CSV table of C-alpha atoms in Angstrom, one decimal:
chain,number,residue,atom,x,y,z
A,1,MET,CA,26.1,49.4,18.8
A,2,SER,CA,29.5,47.7,18.3
A,3,ALA,CA,30.5,45.8,15.3
A,4,ASN,CA,30.4,42.6,17.3
A,5,ASP,CA,26.6,43.2,17.9
A,6,ASN,CA,25.9,43.8,14.4
A,7,SER,CA,27.6,40.6,13.4
A,8,SER,CA,25.8,38.5,16.3
A,9,THR,CA,22.1,40.1,14.9
A,10,VAL,CA,23.2,39.0,10.9
A,11,SER,CA,24.1,35.7,12.4
A,12,ARG,CA,21.0,35.2,14.1
A,13,ILE,CA,18.8,36.4,11.2
A,14,ALA,CA,20.7,34.2,8.6
A,15,ASP,CA,20.1,31.0,11.4
A,16,ASN,CA,16.2,31.9,11.5
A,17,GLY,CA,16.2,32.1,7.9
A,18,ARG,CA,18.1,28.7,7.1
A,19,ARG,CA,15.8,27.1,9.8
A,20,ARG,CA,12.8,28.3,8.1
A,21,MET,CA,13.8,27.1,4.9
A,22,ALA,CA,14.2,23.8,6.6
A,23,ALA,CA,11.1,23.4,8.1
A,24,ARG,CA,9.4,24.2,4.7
A,25,ALA,CA,11.4,21.9,3.0
A,26,GLY,CA,10.6,19.1,5.7
A,27,ILE,CA,6.5,19.8,5.5
A,28,LEU,CA,7.1,19.5,1.5
A,29,LEU,CA,9.0,16.3,1.9
A,30,GLY,CA,6.4,14.9,4.4
A,31,GLY,CA,3.6,15.7,2.2
A,32,LEU,CA,5.4,13.7,-0.5
A,33,GLY,CA,5.6,10.9,2.0
A,34,VAL,CA,2.2,11.3,3.0
A,35,LEU,CA,1.2,10.9,-0.5
A,36,ALA,CA,3.2,7.9,-1.1
A,37,PHE,CA,2.0,6.0,2.2
A,38,SER,CA,-1.8,6.8,1.8
A,39,PHE,CA,-1.8,4.4,-1.2
A,40,SER,CA,-0.1,1.5,1.3
A,41,LEU,CA,-3.4,0.3,2.5
A,42,PRO,CA,-5.2,-0.2,-0.7
A,43,ALA,CA,-2.0,-1.7,-2.2
A,44,ASN,CA,-1.7,-4.2,0.6
A,45,LYS,CA,-5.3,-4.9,0.4
A,46,LEU,CA,-4.9,-6.2,-3.2
A,47,ALA,CA,-1.5,-8.0,-2.3
A,48,VAL,CA,-3.4,-10.0,0.5
A,49,ALA,CA,-6.0,-11.4,-1.8
A,50,GLY,CA,-3.2,-13.8,-3.3
A,51,ILE,CA,0.0,-14.0,-1.0
A,52,ASP,CA,-0.6,-14.5,2.7
A,53,SER,CA,0.7,-11.8,5.5
A,54,TYR,CA,3.7,-13.4,6.5
A,55,SER,CA,5.3,-13.7,2.9
A,56,ILE,CA,4.3,-10.2,1.9
A,57,THR,CA,6.1,-9.0,4.9
A,58,ALA,CA,9.1,-11.2,4.2
A,59,TRP,CA,9.2,-10.2,0.6
A,60,ARG,CA,8.7,-6.7,1.0
A,61,ALA,CA,11.7,-6.6,3.4
A,62,ALA,CA,14.0,-8.7,1.4
A,63,LEU,CA,13.1,-7.1,-1.9
A,64,ALA,CA,13.2,-3.7,-0.7
A,65,GLY,CA,16.2,-4.6,1.2
A,66,LEU,CA,18.4,-5.6,-1.9
A,67,LEU,CA,17.5,-2.2,-3.4
A,68,ALA,CA,18.7,-0.6,-0.3
A,69,LEU,CA,21.9,-2.7,-0.6
A,70,GLY,CA,22.3,-1.5,-4.4
A,71,TYR,CA,21.4,2.2,-3.3
A,72,LEU,CA,24.4,2.0,-0.5
A,73,LEU,CA,26.7,0.3,-2.7
A,74,MET,CA,26.0,3.3,-5.4
A,75,VAL,CA,26.5,6.3,-3.1
A,76,ARG,CA,29.3,4.6,-1.0
A,77,PRO,CA,28.5,6.1,2.5
A,78,THR,CA,30.5,5.9,5.6
A,79,ILE,CA,29.0,3.1,8.0
A,80,PRO,CA,27.3,4.5,10.9
A,81,SER,CA,28.5,3.7,14.3
A,82,ARG,CA,27.8,0.7,16.5
A,83,ARG,CA,25.3,3.0,18.3
A,84,ASN,CA,23.4,4.2,15.5
A,85,LEU,CA,23.2,0.8,13.8
A,86,GLY,CA,21.6,-0.6,17.0
A,87,ALA,CA,19.1,2.4,16.9
A,88,LEU,CA,18.8,1.8,12.9
A,89,LEU,CA,17.7,-2.0,13.7
A,90,CYS,CA,15.2,-0.9,16.3
A,91,SER,CA,13.6,1.5,13.5
A,92,GLY,CA,13.6,-1.6,11.2
A,93,PHE,CA,11.8,-3.6,13.6
A,94,GLY,CA,9.1,-1.0,13.4
A,95,VAL,CA,8.9,-0.1,9.9
A,96,VAL,CA,10.1,-2.9,8.0
A,97,ILE,CA,8.7,-6.0,10.2
A,98,GLY,CA,6.0,-4.6,12.7
A,99,PHE,CA,3.6,-2.5,10.6
A,100,PRO,CA,4.1,-4.3,7.6
A,101,LEU,CA,3.1,-7.7,9.3
A,102,PHE,CA,0.4,-6.3,11.6
A,103,SER,CA,-1.3,-4.3,9.0
A,104,SER,CA,-1.3,-7.2,6.7
A,105,LEU,CA,-2.8,-9.7,9.5
A,106,ALA,CA,-5.3,-6.7,10.0
A,107,LEU,CA,-6.3,-6.5,6.5
A,108,GLU,CA,-7.3,-10.4,6.3
A,109,THR,CA,-10.2,-9.4,8.3
A,110,ILE,CA,-11.1,-5.9,7.9
A,111,ASP,CA,-11.2,-3.6,5.1
A,112,ALA,CA,-9.1,-0.7,4.2
A,113,SER,CA,-11.2,1.9,5.5
A,114,ALA,CA,-11.5,0.4,9.2
A,115,GLY,CA,-7.9,-0.1,9.4
A,116,ALA,CA,-7.9,4.0,8.4
A,117,VAL,CA,-9.7,4.4,11.8
A,118,VAL,CA,-6.9,2.8,14.1
A,119,LEU,CA,-4.2,4.6,11.6
A,120,GLY,CA,-5.8,8.3,12.5
A,121,LEU,CA,-4.1,7.9,15.9
A,122,LEU,CA,-0.6,7.8,14.0
A,123,PRO,CA,0.2,11.2,14.3
A,124,ALA,CA,-0.2,11.4,18.0
A,125,LEU,CA,1.7,8.3,18.6
A,126,THR,CA,4.6,9.7,16.6
A,127,ALA,CA,4.4,12.6,18.9
A,128,THR,CA,4.6,10.8,21.8
A,129,PHE,CA,7.6,8.7,20.5
A,130,ALA,CA,9.3,11.8,19.7
A,131,SER,CA,9.0,13.3,22.8
A,132,LEU,CA,10.0,10.2,24.9
A,133,LEU,CA,12.9,9.0,22.4
A,134,ALA,CA,13.8,12.0,20.6
A,135,GLY,CA,13.8,14.8,23.1
A,136,GLU,CA,11.4,16.8,21.1
A,137,ARG,CA,9.7,19.4,23.6
A,138,LEU,CA,6.0,20.1,22.2
A,139,PRO,CA,3.9,23.0,22.9
A,140,TRP,CA,0.0,22.5,24.5
A,141,MET,CA,-1.3,24.0,21.1
A,142,PHE,CA,0.2,21.3,19.2
A,143,TRP,CA,-1.1,18.6,21.7
A,144,LEU,CA,-4.5,20.2,21.5
A,145,ALA,CA,-4.5,20.5,17.7
A,146,THR,CA,-3.4,16.8,17.5
A,147,GLY,CA,-5.9,15.5,19.7
A,148,ALA,CA,-8.9,17.2,18.2
A,149,GLY,CA,-7.6,15.8,15.0
A,150,ALA,CA,-7.6,12.3,16.1
A,151,LEU,CA,-11.1,12.8,17.8
A,152,VAL,CA,-12.4,14.4,14.4
A,153,LEU,CA,-11.2,11.6,12.2
A,154,VAL,CA,-12.2,8.6,14.3
A,155,ALA,CA,-15.4,10.0,15.2
A,156,TYR,CA,-15.8,10.3,11.1
A,157,LEU,CA,-14.4,6.8,10.3
A,158,LEU,CA,-16.5,5.3,13.0
A,159,SER,CA,-19.8,7.2,12.1
A,160,THR,CA,-19.4,6.1,8.5
A,161,SER,CA,-18.3,2.6,9.3
A,162,PRO,CA,-21.4,0.1,8.2
A,163,SER,CA,-21.8,-0.8,12.0
A,164,GLY,CA,-21.5,2.6,13.0
A,165,PHE,CA,-21.0,3.8,16.9
A,166,SER,CA,-24.0,1.6,18.2
A,167,GLY,CA,-23.0,-1.7,16.3
A,168,PHE,CA,-19.2,-1.3,16.4
A,169,THR,CA,-17.3,-4.2,17.3
A,170,LEU,CA,-13.8,-5.0,18.3
A,171,GLU,CA,-12.3,-7.8,16.0
A,172,TRP,CA,-8.9,-9.3,15.8
A,173,GLY,CA,-8.3,-7.1,12.8
A,174,HIS,CA,-8.6,-3.9,14.8
A,175,LEU,CA,-6.1,-5.2,17.2
A,176,TRP,CA,-3.4,-6.1,14.8
A,177,MET,CA,-3.8,-2.5,13.1
A,178,VAL,CA,-3.3,-1.2,16.7
A,179,LEU,CA,-0.3,-3.0,16.9
A,180,ALA,CA,0.7,-2.0,13.3
A,181,THR,CA,0.0,2.0,14.4
A,182,VAL,CA,2.2,1.4,17.4
A,183,SER,CA,5.0,0.1,15.4
A,184,ALA,CA,4.8,2.8,13.0
A,185,GLY,CA,5.0,5.4,15.3
A,186,PHE,CA,7.7,4.0,17.2
A,187,GLY,CA,9.9,3.1,13.9
A,188,TYR,CA,9.2,6.9,12.9
A,189,ALA,CA,10.5,8.7,15.9
A,190,VAL,CA,13.6,6.4,16.1
A,191,GLY,CA,14.4,6.4,12.2
A,192,GLY,CA,13.6,10.1,11.8
A,193,ALA,CA,16.1,10.9,14.7
A,194,GLN,CA,19.0,8.9,12.6
A,195,ALA,CA,17.6,10.8,9.3
A,196,LYS,CA,18.9,13.8,11.4
A,197,GLN,CA,22.4,12.5,11.5
A,198,ILE,CA,22.8,10.5,8.3
A,199,GLY,CA,20.0,11.4,6.2
A,200,GLY,CA,16.8,10.2,5.4
A,201,ALA,CA,17.7,7.7,2.2
A,202,GLN,CA,20.2,6.4,4.2
A,203,SER,CA,18.1,5.6,7.7
A,204,VAL,CA,15.8,3.5,5.6
A,205,SER,CA,18.4,1.8,3.7
A,206,TRP,CA,20.2,0.6,6.6
A,207,ALA,CA,17.5,-0.2,8.4
A,208,LEU,CA,16.6,-2.6,5.6
A,209,VAL,CA,19.9,-3.7,4.8
A,210,LEU,CA,20.6,-4.7,8.4
A,211,LEU,CA,17.6,-7.0,8.4
A,212,LEU,CA,18.6,-8.9,4.9
A,213,PRO,CA,20.3,-11.7,6.9
A,214,VAL,CA,16.7,-12.5,8.3
A,215,SER,CA,14.5,-11.4,5.4
A,216,ILE,CA,16.0,-13.2,2.7
A,217,PRO,CA,15.9,-16.8,4.4
A,218,VAL,CA,12.6,-16.5,5.6
A,219,SER,CA,11.7,-15.3,2.0
A,220,ILE,CA,12.8,-18.2,0.4
A,221,LEU,CA,11.7,-20.6,3.0
A,222,LEU,CA,8.0,-19.4,2.8
A,223,GLY,CA,8.2,-19.2,-0.8
A,224,MET,CA,8.9,-22.7,-1.1
A,225,SER,CA,6.4,-24.0,1.5
A,226,GLY,CA,3.6,-21.4,0.5
A,227,SER,CA,0.9,-21.4,-2.1
A,228,TYR,CA,-0.1,-17.9,-3.9
A,229,GLU,CA,-2.6,-16.8,-6.3
A,230,PHE,CA,-0.7,-14.2,-8.7
A,231,THR,CA,-2.9,-12.0,-10.4
A,232,GLY,CA,-2.7,-8.7,-12.0
A,233,SER,CA,-3.8,-6.9,-9.0
A,234,VAL,CA,-2.0,-8.9,-6.3
A,235,ILE,CA,1.3,-8.3,-8.2
A,236,ALA,CA,0.5,-4.7,-8.6
A,237,GLY,CA,-0.3,-4.4,-4.7
A,238,MET,CA,3.1,-6.2,-4.2
A,239,VAL,CA,5.3,-4.1,-6.1
A,240,TYR,CA,3.9,-0.9,-4.7
A,241,VAL,CA,4.4,-1.8,-1.1
A,242,THR,CA,7.8,-3.0,-1.7
A,243,VAL,CA,9.2,-0.2,-3.9
A,244,ILE,CA,7.1,2.6,-2.5
A,245,SER,CA,5.7,2.0,0.8
A,246,GLN,CA,8.9,0.4,2.1
A,247,PHE,CA,11.7,2.1,0.1
A,248,LEU,CA,11.4,5.2,-1.9
A,249,GLY,CA,8.5,6.9,0.1
A,250,PHE,CA,11.0,6.9,3.2
A,251,PHE,CA,13.2,8.7,1.2
A,252,ALA,CA,10.9,11.8,1.3
A,253,TRP,CA,9.2,11.0,4.8
A,254,TYR,CA,12.7,10.5,6.5
A,255,GLY,CA,13.9,13.6,4.9
A,256,GLY,CA,11.0,15.6,5.9
A,257,LEU,CA,11.2,14.3,9.5
A,258,ALA,CA,14.7,15.4,9.9
A,259,ARG,CA,14.5,18.8,8.4
A,260,GLY,CA,10.8,19.8,9.9
A,261,GLY,CA,10.9,18.0,13.2
A,262,ILE,CA,9.5,14.3,13.6
A,263,ALA,CA,6.1,15.4,15.6
A,264,ARG,CA,5.7,18.4,13.8
A,265,VAL,CA,6.0,16.9,10.2
A,266,GLY,CA,4.4,13.5,11.5
A,267,GLN,CA,1.3,15.4,12.4
A,268,ILE,CA,0.6,15.6,8.5
A,269,GLN,CA,-0.3,12.1,8.6
A,270,GLN,CA,-3.6,13.2,10.0
A,271,ILE,CA,-4.8,13.8,6.4
A,272,GLN,CA,-3.5,10.2,5.3
A,273,PRO,CA,-6.8,8.1,6.4
A,274,LEU,CA,-9.2,10.1,4.1
A,275,MET,CA,-6.4,10.2,1.3
A,276,THR,CA,-6.3,6.5,1.8
A,277,ILE,CA,-10.2,6.3,1.3
A,278,VAL,CA,-10.3,8.5,-1.9
A,279,TRP,CA,-7.8,5.8,-3.1
A,280,SER,CA,-9.9,2.8,-2.1
A,281,ALA,CA,-13.1,4.8,-3.9
A,282,LEU,CA,-10.9,4.6,-7.1
A,283,LEU,CA,-9.1,1.1,-6.8
A,284,LEU,CA,-11.4,-1.0,-4.9
A,285,GLY,CA,-14.8,0.5,-6.0
A,286,GLU,CA,-16.0,1.9,-2.6
A,287,ARG,CA,-18.1,5.5,-2.6
A,288,PRO,CA,-16.6,8.0,-0.6
A,289,ASP,CA,-19.0,10.0,1.8
A,290,PRO,CA,-19.5,13.7,0.8
A,291,TRP,CA,-18.9,14.4,4.3
A,292,ILE,CA,-15.2,13.9,3.9
A,293,TYR,CA,-14.6,17.0,2.3
A,294,VAL,CA,-16.0,18.9,5.4
A,295,VAL,CA,-13.6,16.5,7.3
A,296,GLY,CA,-10.9,17.3,5.3
A,297,VAL,CA,-11.3,20.8,5.7
A,298,THR,CA,-11.4,20.8,9.4
A,299,LEU,CA,-8.1,18.4,9.7
A,300,GLY,CA,-6.5,20.7,7.4
A,301,LEU,CA,-7.1,23.8,9.5
A,302,LEU,CA,-6.1,22.0,12.8
A,303,VAL,CA,-2.6,20.7,11.0
A,304,TRP,CA,-2.4,24.6,10.0
A,305,ALA,CA,-2.7,25.6,13.8
A,306,ALA,CA,-0.5,22.6,14.9
A,307,GLN,CA,2.2,23.9,12.3
A,308,ARG,CA,1.9,27.5,13.7
A,309,ALA,CA,2.6,26.0,17.3
A,310,ARG,CA,5.9,27.6,18.7
A,311,PHE,CA,8.2,24.8,19.1
A,312,ARG,CA,11.1,24.0,21.3
A,313,THR,CA,13.8,21.3,20.9
A,314,THR,CA,16.6,20.3,23.1
A,315,ALA,CA,19.7,22.1,23.3
A,316,ALA,CA,21.9,21.4,20.1
A,317,PRO,CA,24.8,23.3,18.2
A,318,ALA,CA,23.8,25.8,16.0
A,319,PRO,CA,23.0,25.0,12.2
A,320,THR,CA,25.7,25.2,9.8
A,321,GLU,CA,25.6,25.8,6.2
A,322,GLU,CA,25.7,22.0,5.6
A,323,ASP,CA,23.1,21.1,7.9
A,324,ASN,CA,21.0,23.4,6.1
A,325,ARG,CA,21.4,22.5,2.5
A,326,LEU,CA,18.3,21.1,0.8
A,327,PRO,CA,19.2,18.9,-2.0
A,328,GLY,CA,16.6,16.3,-3.3
A,329,ASP,CA,18.3,13.6,-1.2
A,330,ALA,CA,19.2,14.1,2.6
A,331,ASP,CA,22.3,12.2,2.5
A,332,THR,CA,24.6,15.3,2.5
A,333,LEU,CA,23.7,15.9,6.2
A,334,PRO,CA,26.7,15.2,8.5
A,335,GLN,CA,27.4,12.2,10.3
A,336,LEU,CA,27.4,13.1,14.3
A,337,GLN,CA,29.3,9.7,15.1
A,338,PRO,CA,32.5,8.2,14.1
A,339,ALA,CA,32.1,6.2,11.2
A,340,LEU,CA,34.2,3.7,8.9
A,341,PRO,CA,34.4,3.7,5.0
A,342,LEU,CA,32.1,1.2,3.2
A,343,ARG,CA,34.1,-1.5,2.0
A,344,HIS,CA,33.0,-3.7,-1.1
């Protein structure tokens, strides 16, 4: 064996090691994101008790956008290219406007557990958008595990709903939640793809900042014309969905999608609805069904099976040392498009 062959083998082993480390970091960051998002529906339910859906959407976008602007001014990143800015704006329409607005409208007429029925479809939708928009090639084993998990989750949630299977009726709240889930899946796929280029924190921050020219004026108009009931629980819910659900949670979530793959990490969200039921029991006084633990173990096994599937991605340059650095923030990932320095 020649020296070149030895060098090539060592290089492949090192590349594989870095990819495995990045994938593990992606799963860890994605899990933190799911934990943060699992509180979102109960917190939003608290907020809608005193604030209308449109105000919640505008205020959380504006306030989180101001936090994002402060963050960008602090880290002084390069400005993404026009093409990337367009994609970031599209992701903002999904996760900054679409999901918050539609889910808030849904929670005005249905409870958090009913919303979780539809939200259980989010991993499959995220994987679909990742395949269509981000070029991820997903193996049949992944689709099988994801589909089985969605069926198990929806069957369980429907069977434990007050109306059950036979008495289940479709309401406007369910339709709003479908739109919220589609919006989130689209936003995750587009935002996660951008996070591979500029980092998770910058991806959500730029999306929020780009919408500030709309979110701030709308917030002011709604604040001047609306009628609100600010109780402690309403304020707590609003603070959570603004600071965590709309801003900091995406630091971990987009960072995980960028490192571990959008579809692969997104599949972890199959356990989020069950976590939401637990938090709803603790925060809203609901009693979790004992079968939740059996379903949780089943979903955990299906998530494990999906993670064991052999993934193939579209052709891409070999990762470099900088590509696979794993700091707490993903903003050290390289820019793939020409950029201009951020000016004050």
